């Protein structure tokens, strides 16, 4: 019955969720040194390859909650952990190396995973990344066919028992380009053009927009969401750029950049289903053992601060947290040109005070850095293919 503030004031006596930041390369030679981050237990390991030493992947883990597809631990077992994994962006080799490190650190236990979105674009093998993620889901489902129970044999290796995939802004834009999400064509068109049919997109001169040329695709274009147009725009000629760096995704499926019909033919049915099934956010209750955190909210970019200035809103103000989440749940957010919770920047970096007061930790990828300084707001996305940065 104590207040959240009273609980938070007694943190020294609490069992805190641990944060492990570890690194990996295809071959791991040494594991030196440790460091501490505020309010967490943290260990950092580096890989030495010859004379080169650099950190190329990291993970963060929370103790396991009990909710929906997150399976309860059987009596007498240690709680399962959750691995929170940031943007992959087509980097299959590093993603697999990171996964192996996670399993090595978990040991002979079950664990669960939440991928924070952005699986396509930028990196060399988006198709391979999606294939691999689908295989992880199948393995997790196979591990739970009989359901965990107290009489089950202990696992002899790290076993992922549940995996969930958030939608990132790159994945969303790809899905919008392909027509995979339930968007009313008239509302989608309103995200980028005026009543007279002219383009109203503010960055149209510097960005390539998909033109929908040939084969009746012009009609598809006229009903497409702005983010789909941006994703499919080809950089050939005119000096315009593709904001999503989507060319590697088209190439990984063996089709020309911007050829929507060919891309639809090239995508295996399982890949289409994967993209359709991505979740806008994941909410996970935590137990009292993990105070001050009572729950985890994972969302690709973050949440706008309720009541503060917000672009594209009719009243110019951001709605409440629950209203923002509901807009994502029923896809009504796609009536707006920009889906801030999936693609915002500075306006999504903070944790709304009402969530911190409830004890909710907000975790996202998207922002191109690993930032764990804020007790209530974690950012897990250090991977940048342009700078050969680590995955997280």
mmCIF file of N, CA, C and O in Angstrom, residues 280-283 295-299 302-308 313 317-330 332-333 341 347-348 350-358 360-362 376-377:
data_model
loop_
_atom_site.group_PDB
_atom_site.id
_atom_site.type_symbol
_atom_site.label_atom_id
_atom_site.label_comp_id
_atom_site.label_asym_id
_atom_site.label_seq_id
_atom_site.Cartn_x
_atom_site.Cartn_y
_atom_site.Cartn_z
ATOM 1 N N UNK A 280 3.128 -2.660 -32.757
ATOM 2 C CA UNK A 280 3.440 -1.240 -32.609
ATOM 3 C C UNK A 280 4.109 -0.950 -31.268
ATOM 4 O O UNK A 280 4.916 -0.024 -31.158
ATOM 5 N N UNK A 281 3.776 -1.711 -30.238
ATOM 6 C CA UNK A 281 4.404 -1.567 -28.928
ATOM 7 C C UNK A 281 4.154 -2.838 -28.134
ATOM 8 O O UNK A 281 3.286 -3.640 -28.474
ATOM 9 N N UNK A 282 4.937 -3.030 -27.086
ATOM 10 C CA UNK A 282 4.800 -4.182 -26.200
ATOM 11 C C UNK A 282 4.794 -3.672 -24.764
ATOM 12 O O UNK A 282 5.687 -2.915 -24.367
ATOM 13 N N UNK A 283 3.795 -4.053 -24.005
ATOM 14 C CA UNK A 283 3.719 -3.721 -22.582
ATOM 15 C C UNK A 283 3.894 -4.993 -21.761
ATOM 16 O O UNK A 283 3.221 -5.989 -22.012
ATOM 17 N N UNK A 295 6.586 -2.120 -14.651
ATOM 18 C CA UNK A 295 6.260 -2.590 -15.994
ATOM 19 C C UNK A 295 7.268 -2.049 -16.986
ATOM 20 O O UNK A 295 8.027 -1.105 -16.688
ATOM 21 N N UNK A 296 7.267 -2.652 -18.156
ATOM 22 C CA UNK A 296 8.152 -2.272 -19.249
ATOM 23 C C UNK A 296 7.292 -1.930 -20.455
ATOM 24 O O UNK A 296 6.378 -2.680 -20.803
ATOM 25 N N UNK A 297 7.555 -0.798 -21.088
ATOM 26 C CA UNK A 297 6.890 -0.422 -22.336
ATOM 27 C C UNK A 297 7.967 -0.290 -23.401
ATOM 28 O O UNK A 297 8.840 0.581 -23.319
ATOM 29 N N UNK A 298 7.910 -1.177 -24.406
ATOM 30 C CA UNK A 298 8.863 -1.143 -25.515
ATOM 31 C C UNK A 298 8.164 -0.583 -26.739
ATOM 32 O O UNK A 298 7.088 -1.055 -27.127
ATOM 33 N N UNK A 299 8.760 0.434 -27.348
ATOM 34 C CA UNK A 299 8.186 1.099 -28.520
ATOM 35 C C UNK A 299 9.347 1.660 -29.330
ATOM 36 O O UNK A 299 10.354 2.085 -28.760
ATOM 37 N N UNK A 302 9.573 6.065 -29.172
ATOM 38 C CA UNK A 302 9.219 6.622 -27.868
ATOM 39 C C UNK A 302 7.852 7.267 -27.919
ATOM 40 O O UNK A 302 7.087 7.103 -28.873
ATOM 41 N N UNK A 303 7.542 8.033 -26.907
ATOM 42 C CA UNK A 303 6.240 8.695 -26.795
ATOM 43 C C UNK A 303 6.435 10.202 -26.735
ATOM 44 O O UNK A 303 7.422 10.702 -26.189
ATOM 45 N N UNK A 304 5.475 10.913 -27.308
ATOM 46 C CA UNK A 304 5.468 12.360 -27.164
ATOM 47 C C UNK A 304 5.038 12.724 -25.736
ATOM 48 O O UNK A 304 4.317 11.979 -25.085
ATOM 49 N N UNK A 305 5.463 13.888 -25.295
ATOM 50 C CA UNK A 305 5.089 14.346 -23.962
ATOM 51 C C UNK A 305 3.678 14.909 -24.010
ATOM 52 O O UNK A 305 3.414 15.890 -24.714
ATOM 53 N N UNK A 306 2.727 14.297 -23.305
ATOM 54 C CA UNK A 306 1.340 14.755 -23.356
ATOM 55 C C UNK A 306 1.217 16.242 -23.040
ATOM 56 O O UNK A 306 1.834 16.742 -22.092
ATOM 57 N N UNK A 307 0.439 16.935 -23.883
ATOM 58 C CA UNK A 307 0.193 18.351 -23.650
ATOM 59 C C UNK A 307 1.205 19.284 -24.253
ATOM 60 O O UNK A 307 0.965 20.487 -24.363
ATOM 61 N N UNK A 308 2.367 18.744 -24.690
ATOM 62 C CA UNK A 308 3.371 19.606 -25.297
ATOM 63 C C UNK A 308 3.101 19.758 -26.793
ATOM 64 O O UNK A 308 2.339 19.006 -27.387
ATOM 65 N N UNK A 313 -0.865 17.693 -35.426
ATOM 66 C CA UNK A 313 -2.084 17.523 -34.632
ATOM 67 C C UNK A 313 -3.005 18.727 -34.846
ATOM 68 O O UNK A 313 -2.533 19.864 -34.942
ATOM 69 N N UNK A 317 -1.250 19.898 -29.950
ATOM 70 C CA UNK A 317 -0.757 19.347 -28.695
ATOM 71 C C UNK A 317 -0.769 17.831 -28.741
ATOM 72 O O UNK A 317 -1.641 17.214 -29.355
ATOM 73 N N UNK A 318 0.193 17.222 -28.075
ATOM 74 C CA UNK A 318 0.258 15.760 -28.032
ATOM 75 C C UNK A 318 -0.819 15.207 -27.105
ATOM 76 O O UNK A 318 -1.077 15.774 -26.036
ATOM 77 N N UNK A 319 -1.465 14.107 -27.466
ATOM 78 C CA UNK A 319 -2.487 13.494 -26.613
ATOM 79 C C UNK A 319 -1.869 12.748 -25.439
ATOM 80 O O UNK A 319 -0.640 12.662 -25.316
ATOM 81 N N UNK A 320 -2.699 12.173 -24.597
ATOM 82 C CA UNK A 320 -2.213 11.404 -23.452
ATOM 83 C C UNK A 320 -1.465 10.168 -23.925
ATOM 84 O O UNK A 320 -1.554 9.763 -25.093
ATOM 85 N N UNK A 321 -0.751 9.556 -22.996
ATOM 86 C CA UNK A 321 -0.014 8.334 -23.324
ATOM 87 C C UNK A 321 -0.956 7.264 -23.852
ATOM 88 O O UNK A 321 -0.701 6.640 -24.886
ATOM 89 N N UNK A 322 -2.052 7.023 -23.154
ATOM 90 C CA UNK A 322 -2.978 5.959 -23.562
ATOM 91 C C UNK A 322 -3.616 6.270 -24.902
ATOM 92 O O UNK A 322 -3.863 5.367 -25.707
ATOM 93 N N UNK A 323 -3.879 7.531 -25.178
ATOM 94 C CA UNK A 323 -4.426 7.899 -26.489
ATOM 95 C C UNK A 323 -3.406 7.662 -27.593
ATOM 96 O O UNK A 323 -3.759 7.199 -28.683
ATOM 97 N N UNK A 324 -2.146 7.946 -27.312
ATOM 98 C CA UNK A 324 -1.100 7.673 -28.302
ATOM 99 C C UNK A 324 -1.004 6.178 -28.600
ATOM 100 O O UNK A 324 -0.895 5.765 -29.761
ATOM 101 N N UNK A 325 -1.045 5.364 -27.553
ATOM 102 C CA UNK A 325 -0.953 3.923 -27.746
ATOM 103 C C UNK A 325 -2.172 3.377 -28.473
ATOM 104 O O UNK A 325 -2.056 2.475 -29.315
ATOM 105 N N UNK A 326 -3.343 3.920 -28.181
ATOM 106 C CA UNK A 326 -4.553 3.468 -28.846
ATOM 107 C C UNK A 326 -4.519 3.810 -30.337
ATOM 108 O O UNK A 326 -4.987 3.027 -31.175
ATOM 109 N N UNK A 327 -3.969 4.954 -30.675
ATOM 110 C CA UNK A 327 -3.826 5.334 -32.087
ATOM 111 C C UNK A 327 -2.930 4.356 -32.840
ATOM 112 O O UNK A 327 -3.127 4.118 -34.035
ATOM 113 N N UNK A 328 -1.945 3.811 -32.146
ATOM 114 C CA UNK A 328 -1.083 2.803 -32.768
ATOM 115 C C UNK A 328 -1.793 1.457 -32.842
ATOM 116 O O UNK A 328 -1.679 0.734 -33.834
ATOM 117 N N UNK A 329 -2.535 1.127 -31.803
ATOM 118 C CA UNK A 329 -3.194 -0.173 -31.746
ATOM 119 C C UNK A 329 -4.214 -0.336 -32.871
ATOM 120 O O UNK A 329 -4.314 -1.395 -33.490
ATOM 121 N N UNK A 330 -4.967 0.743 -33.162
ATOM 122 C CA UNK A 330 -6.011 0.631 -34.200
ATOM 123 C C UNK A 330 -5.578 1.261 -35.535
ATOM 124 O O UNK A 330 -6.394 1.427 -36.432
ATOM 125 N N UNK A 332 -5.053 4.203 -36.373
ATOM 126 C CA UNK A 332 -5.546 5.535 -36.704
ATOM 127 C C UNK A 332 -4.412 6.559 -36.769
ATOM 128 O O UNK A 332 -4.566 7.627 -37.377
ATOM 129 N N UNK A 333 -3.260 6.229 -36.188
ATOM 130 C CA UNK A 333 -2.098 7.114 -36.287
ATOM 131 C C UNK A 333 -1.670 7.321 -37.733
ATOM 132 O O UNK A 333 -1.022 8.325 -38.058
ATOM 133 N N UNK A 341 5.648 8.255 -32.660
ATOM 134 C CA UNK A 341 6.047 7.181 -31.754
ATOM 135 C C UNK A 341 6.984 6.178 -32.436
ATOM 136 O O UNK A 341 7.674 5.407 -31.768
ATOM 137 N N UNK A 347 11.547 14.903 -29.772
ATOM 138 C CA UNK A 347 10.252 14.951 -29.083
ATOM 139 C C UNK A 347 9.847 13.627 -28.457
ATOM 140 O O UNK A 347 8.825 13.549 -27.780
ATOM 141 N N UNK A 348 10.629 12.563 -28.653
ATOM 142 C CA UNK A 348 10.276 11.262 -28.070
ATOM 143 C C UNK A 348 11.352 10.723 -27.127
ATOM 144 O O UNK A 348 11.313 9.556 -26.759
ATOM 145 N N UNK A 350 12.140 11.617 -23.969
ATOM 146 C CA UNK A 350 11.880 11.591 -22.531
ATOM 147 C C UNK A 350 10.774 10.598 -22.182
ATOM 148 O O UNK A 350 9.947 10.251 -23.019
ATOM 149 N N UNK A 351 10.780 10.175 -20.935
ATOM 150 C CA UNK A 351 9.702 9.324 -20.430
ATOM 151 C C UNK A 351 8.598 10.220 -19.887
ATOM 152 O O UNK A 351 8.859 11.074 -19.027
ATOM 153 N N UNK A 352 7.363 10.071 -20.361
ATOM 154 C CA UNK A 352 6.267 10.866 -19.798
ATOM 155 C C UNK A 352 6.196 10.687 -18.284
ATOM 156 O O UNK A 352 6.277 9.561 -17.780
ATOM 157 N N UNK A 353 6.067 11.789 -17.516
ATOM 158 C CA UNK A 353 6.071 11.695 -16.046
ATOM 159 C C UNK A 353 5.043 10.716 -15.502
ATOM 160 O O UNK A 353 5.299 10.038 -14.503
ATOM 161 N N UNK A 354 3.874 10.624 -16.147
ATOM 162 C CA UNK A 354 2.844 9.727 -15.620
ATOM 163 C C UNK A 354 3.305 8.274 -15.661
ATOM 164 O O UNK A 354 2.929 7.473 -14.801
ATOM 165 N N UNK A 355 4.132 7.905 -16.651
ATOM 166 C CA UNK A 355 4.638 6.534 -16.718
ATOM 167 C C UNK A 355 5.686 6.298 -15.637
ATOM 168 O O UNK A 355 5.712 5.232 -15.005
ATOM 169 N N UNK A 356 6.573 7.271 -15.430
ATOM 170 C CA UNK A 356 7.559 7.133 -14.362
ATOM 171 C C UNK A 356 6.867 7.020 -13.009
ATOM 172 O O UNK A 356 7.273 6.226 -12.148
ATOM 173 N N UNK A 357 5.807 7.778 -12.791
ATOM 174 C CA UNK A 357 5.069 7.709 -11.531
ATOM 175 C C UNK A 357 4.425 6.343 -11.337
ATOM 176 O O UNK A 357 4.274 5.876 -10.208
ATOM 177 N N UNK A 358 4.047 5.708 -12.439
ATOM 178 C CA UNK A 358 3.468 4.361 -12.373
ATOM 179 C C UNK A 358 4.543 3.280 -12.244
ATOM 180 O O UNK A 358 4.228 2.115 -12.024
ATOM 181 N N UNK A 360 6.811 2.659 -14.808
ATOM 182 C CA UNK A 360 7.005 2.053 -16.130
ATOM 183 C C UNK A 360 8.308 2.522 -16.758
ATOM 184 O O UNK A 360 8.534 3.728 -16.923
ATOM 185 N N UNK A 361 9.147 1.576 -17.116
ATOM 186 C CA UNK A 361 10.385 1.842 -17.849
ATOM 187 C C UNK A 361 10.065 1.854 -19.341
ATOM 188 O O UNK A 361 9.506 0.891 -19.870
ATOM 189 N N UNK A 362 10.410 2.936 -20.039
ATOM 190 C CA UNK A 362 10.188 3.052 -21.478
ATOM 191 C C UNK A 362 11.493 2.743 -22.191
ATOM 192 O O UNK A 362 12.532 3.363 -21.913
ATOM 193 N N UNK A 376 14.307 5.954 -16.158
ATOM 194 C CA UNK A 376 12.991 5.578 -16.674
ATOM 195 C C UNK A 376 12.930 5.559 -18.194
ATOM 196 O O UNK A 376 11.873 5.312 -18.759
ATOM 197 N N UNK A 377 14.054 5.798 -18.844
ATOM 198 C CA UNK A 377 14.040 5.892 -20.308
ATOM 199 C C UNK A 377 15.344 5.343 -20.865
ATOM 200 O O UNK A 377 16.406 5.963 -20.729
#
